[in-house]
PDB file of C-alpha atoms in Angstrom:
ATOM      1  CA  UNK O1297       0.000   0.000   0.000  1.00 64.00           C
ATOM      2  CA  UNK O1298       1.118   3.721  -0.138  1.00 75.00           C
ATOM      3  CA  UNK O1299       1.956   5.646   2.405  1.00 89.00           C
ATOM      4  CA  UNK O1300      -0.660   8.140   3.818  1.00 92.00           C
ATOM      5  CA  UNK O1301       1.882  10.763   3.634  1.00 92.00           C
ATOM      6  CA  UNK O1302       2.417   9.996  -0.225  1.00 92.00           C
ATOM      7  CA  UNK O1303      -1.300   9.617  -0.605  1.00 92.00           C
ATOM      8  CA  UNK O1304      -1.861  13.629   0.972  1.00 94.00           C
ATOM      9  CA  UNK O1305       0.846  14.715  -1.145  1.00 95.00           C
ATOM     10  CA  UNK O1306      -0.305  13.467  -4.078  1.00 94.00           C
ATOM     11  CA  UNK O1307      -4.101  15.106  -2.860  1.00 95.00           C
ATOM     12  CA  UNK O1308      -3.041  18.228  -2.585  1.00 96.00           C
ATOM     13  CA  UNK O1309      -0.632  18.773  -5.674  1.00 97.00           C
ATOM     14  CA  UNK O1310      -3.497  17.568  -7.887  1.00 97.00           C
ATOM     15  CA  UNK O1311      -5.550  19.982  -5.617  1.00 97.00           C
ATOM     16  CA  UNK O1312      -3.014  23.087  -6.469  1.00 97.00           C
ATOM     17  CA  UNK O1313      -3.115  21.500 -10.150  1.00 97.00           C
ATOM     18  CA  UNK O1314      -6.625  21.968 -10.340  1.00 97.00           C
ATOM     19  CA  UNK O1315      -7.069  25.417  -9.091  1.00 97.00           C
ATOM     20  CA  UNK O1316      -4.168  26.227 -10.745  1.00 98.00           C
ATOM     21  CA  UNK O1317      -5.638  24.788 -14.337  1.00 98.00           C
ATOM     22  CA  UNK O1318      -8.774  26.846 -13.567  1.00 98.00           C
ATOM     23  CA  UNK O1319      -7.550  29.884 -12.590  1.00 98.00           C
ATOM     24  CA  UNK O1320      -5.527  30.046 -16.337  1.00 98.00           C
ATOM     25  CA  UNK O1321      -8.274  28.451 -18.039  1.00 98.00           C
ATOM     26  CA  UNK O1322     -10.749  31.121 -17.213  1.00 98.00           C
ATOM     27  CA  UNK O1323      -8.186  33.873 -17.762  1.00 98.00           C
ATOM     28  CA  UNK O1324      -8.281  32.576 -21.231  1.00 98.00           C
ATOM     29  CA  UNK O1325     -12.002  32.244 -21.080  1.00 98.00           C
ATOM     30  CA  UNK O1326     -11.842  36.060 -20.008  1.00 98.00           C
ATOM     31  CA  UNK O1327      -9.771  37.175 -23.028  1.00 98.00           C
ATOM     32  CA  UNK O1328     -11.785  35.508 -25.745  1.00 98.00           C
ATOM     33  CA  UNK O1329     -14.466  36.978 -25.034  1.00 98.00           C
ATOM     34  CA  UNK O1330     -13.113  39.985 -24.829  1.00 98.00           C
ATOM     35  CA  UNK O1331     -12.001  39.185 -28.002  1.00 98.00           C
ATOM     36  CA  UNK O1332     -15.014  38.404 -29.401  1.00 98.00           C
ATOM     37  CA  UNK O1333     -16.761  41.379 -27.589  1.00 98.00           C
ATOM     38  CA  UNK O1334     -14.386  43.839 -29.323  1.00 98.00           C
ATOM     39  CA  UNK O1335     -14.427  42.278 -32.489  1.00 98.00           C
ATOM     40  CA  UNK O1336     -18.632  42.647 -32.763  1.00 98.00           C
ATOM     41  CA  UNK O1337     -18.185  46.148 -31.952  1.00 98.00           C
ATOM     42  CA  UNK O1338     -15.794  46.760 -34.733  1.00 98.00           C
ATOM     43  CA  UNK O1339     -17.984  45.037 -37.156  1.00 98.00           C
ATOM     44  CA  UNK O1340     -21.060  46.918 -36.198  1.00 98.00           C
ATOM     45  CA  UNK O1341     -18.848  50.177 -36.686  1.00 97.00           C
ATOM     46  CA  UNK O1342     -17.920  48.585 -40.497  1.00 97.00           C
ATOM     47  CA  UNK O1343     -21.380  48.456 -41.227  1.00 97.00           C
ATOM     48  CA  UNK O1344     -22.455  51.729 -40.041  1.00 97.00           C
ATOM     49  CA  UNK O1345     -19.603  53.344 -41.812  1.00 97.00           C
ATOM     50  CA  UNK O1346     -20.595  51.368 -44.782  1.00 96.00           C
ATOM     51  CA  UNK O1347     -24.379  52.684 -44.655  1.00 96.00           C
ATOM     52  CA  UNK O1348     -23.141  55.963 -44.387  1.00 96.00           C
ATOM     53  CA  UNK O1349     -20.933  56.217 -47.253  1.00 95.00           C
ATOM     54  CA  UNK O1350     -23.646  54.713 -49.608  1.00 94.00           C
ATOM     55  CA  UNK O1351     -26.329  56.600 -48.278  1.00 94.00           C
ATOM     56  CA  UNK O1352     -23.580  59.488 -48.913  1.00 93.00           C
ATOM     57  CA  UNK O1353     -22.410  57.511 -52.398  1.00 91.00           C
ATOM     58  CA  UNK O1354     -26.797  58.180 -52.912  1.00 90.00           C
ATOM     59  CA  UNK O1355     -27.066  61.893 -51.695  1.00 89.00           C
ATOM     60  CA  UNK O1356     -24.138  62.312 -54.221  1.00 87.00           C
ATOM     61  CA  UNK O1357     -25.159  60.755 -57.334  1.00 84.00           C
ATOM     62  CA  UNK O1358     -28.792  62.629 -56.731  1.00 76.00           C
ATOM     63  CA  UNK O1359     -27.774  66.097 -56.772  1.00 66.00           C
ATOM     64  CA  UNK O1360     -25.624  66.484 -59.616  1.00 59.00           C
ATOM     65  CA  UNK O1361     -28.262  64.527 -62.051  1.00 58.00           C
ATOM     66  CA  UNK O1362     -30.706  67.757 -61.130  1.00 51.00           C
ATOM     67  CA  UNK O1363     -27.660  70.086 -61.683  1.00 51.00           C
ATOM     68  CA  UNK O1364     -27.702  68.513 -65.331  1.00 54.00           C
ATOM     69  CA  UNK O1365     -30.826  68.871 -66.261  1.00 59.00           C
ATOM     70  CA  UNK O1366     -30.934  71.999 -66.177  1.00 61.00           C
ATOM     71  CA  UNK O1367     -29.380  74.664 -68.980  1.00 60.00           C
ATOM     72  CA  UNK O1368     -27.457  77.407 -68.657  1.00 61.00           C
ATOM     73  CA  UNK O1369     -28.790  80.385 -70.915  1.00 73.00           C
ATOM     74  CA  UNK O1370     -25.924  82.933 -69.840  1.00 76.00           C
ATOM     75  CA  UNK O1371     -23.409  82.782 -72.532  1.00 75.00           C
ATOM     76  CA  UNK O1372     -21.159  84.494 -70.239  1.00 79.00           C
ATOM     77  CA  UNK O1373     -21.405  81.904 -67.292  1.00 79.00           C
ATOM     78  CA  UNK O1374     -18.315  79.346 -66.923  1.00 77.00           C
ATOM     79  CA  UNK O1375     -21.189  76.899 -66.517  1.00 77.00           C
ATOM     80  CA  UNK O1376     -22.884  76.970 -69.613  1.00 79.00           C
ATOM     81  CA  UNK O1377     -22.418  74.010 -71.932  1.00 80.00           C
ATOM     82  CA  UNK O1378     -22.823  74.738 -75.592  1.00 81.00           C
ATOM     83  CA  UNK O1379     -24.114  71.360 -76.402  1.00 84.00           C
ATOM     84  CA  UNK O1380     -26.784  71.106 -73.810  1.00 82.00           C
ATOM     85  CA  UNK O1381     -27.932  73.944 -75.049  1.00 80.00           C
ATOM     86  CA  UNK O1382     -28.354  72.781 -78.553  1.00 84.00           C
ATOM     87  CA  UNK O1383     -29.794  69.787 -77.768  1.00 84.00           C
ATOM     88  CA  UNK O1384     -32.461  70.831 -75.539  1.00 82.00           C
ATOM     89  CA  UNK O1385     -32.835  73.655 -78.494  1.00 80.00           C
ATOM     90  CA  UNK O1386     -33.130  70.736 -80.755  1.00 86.00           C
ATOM     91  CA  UNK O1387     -35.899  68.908 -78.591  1.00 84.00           C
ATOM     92  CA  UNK O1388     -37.758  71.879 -78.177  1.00 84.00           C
ATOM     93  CA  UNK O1389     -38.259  72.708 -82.037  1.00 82.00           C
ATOM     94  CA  UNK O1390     -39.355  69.319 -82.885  1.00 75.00           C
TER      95      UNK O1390
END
């Protein structure tokens, strides 16, 4: 047989083991989700980011389409475009 004093030895290292084990293990625990915590938050900050820019990318697009529609009659304006002009001159005779 073993001795008792091998026996309580033996108890109490696998007892420090243990605690030990699950002191790291839910440091580890801990981090991941952490991790995981700070990785969600980052995501959800891509996607809002993305929404804005094409809702931006939309406001953008929008605005200039109603600019170029529209004619320029002042000859003397750096805006006016010659060939606008003539075509919607050209649409409006027919």
């Amino acid at each position: 047989m073993v001795n008792s004093a091998v026996a309580n030895v033996g108890r109490w290292s696998a007892l420090a083991f243990g605690l030990f084990y699950g002191y790291t293990h839910n440091i580890s625990l801990q981090k991941q989700a952490e991790q995981k915590k700070i990785e969600a938050e980052y995501h959800r900050k891509e996607l809002l980011i993305e929404q804005a820019r094409l809702e931006y990318a939309k406001k953008q697009v929008s605005a200039p389409q109603a600019a170029e529609t529209e004619v320029k009659f002042d000859i003397e304006s750096p805006d006016f475009d010659l060939e606008k002009y003539l075509d919607k001159f050209e649409k409006e005779s027919n």
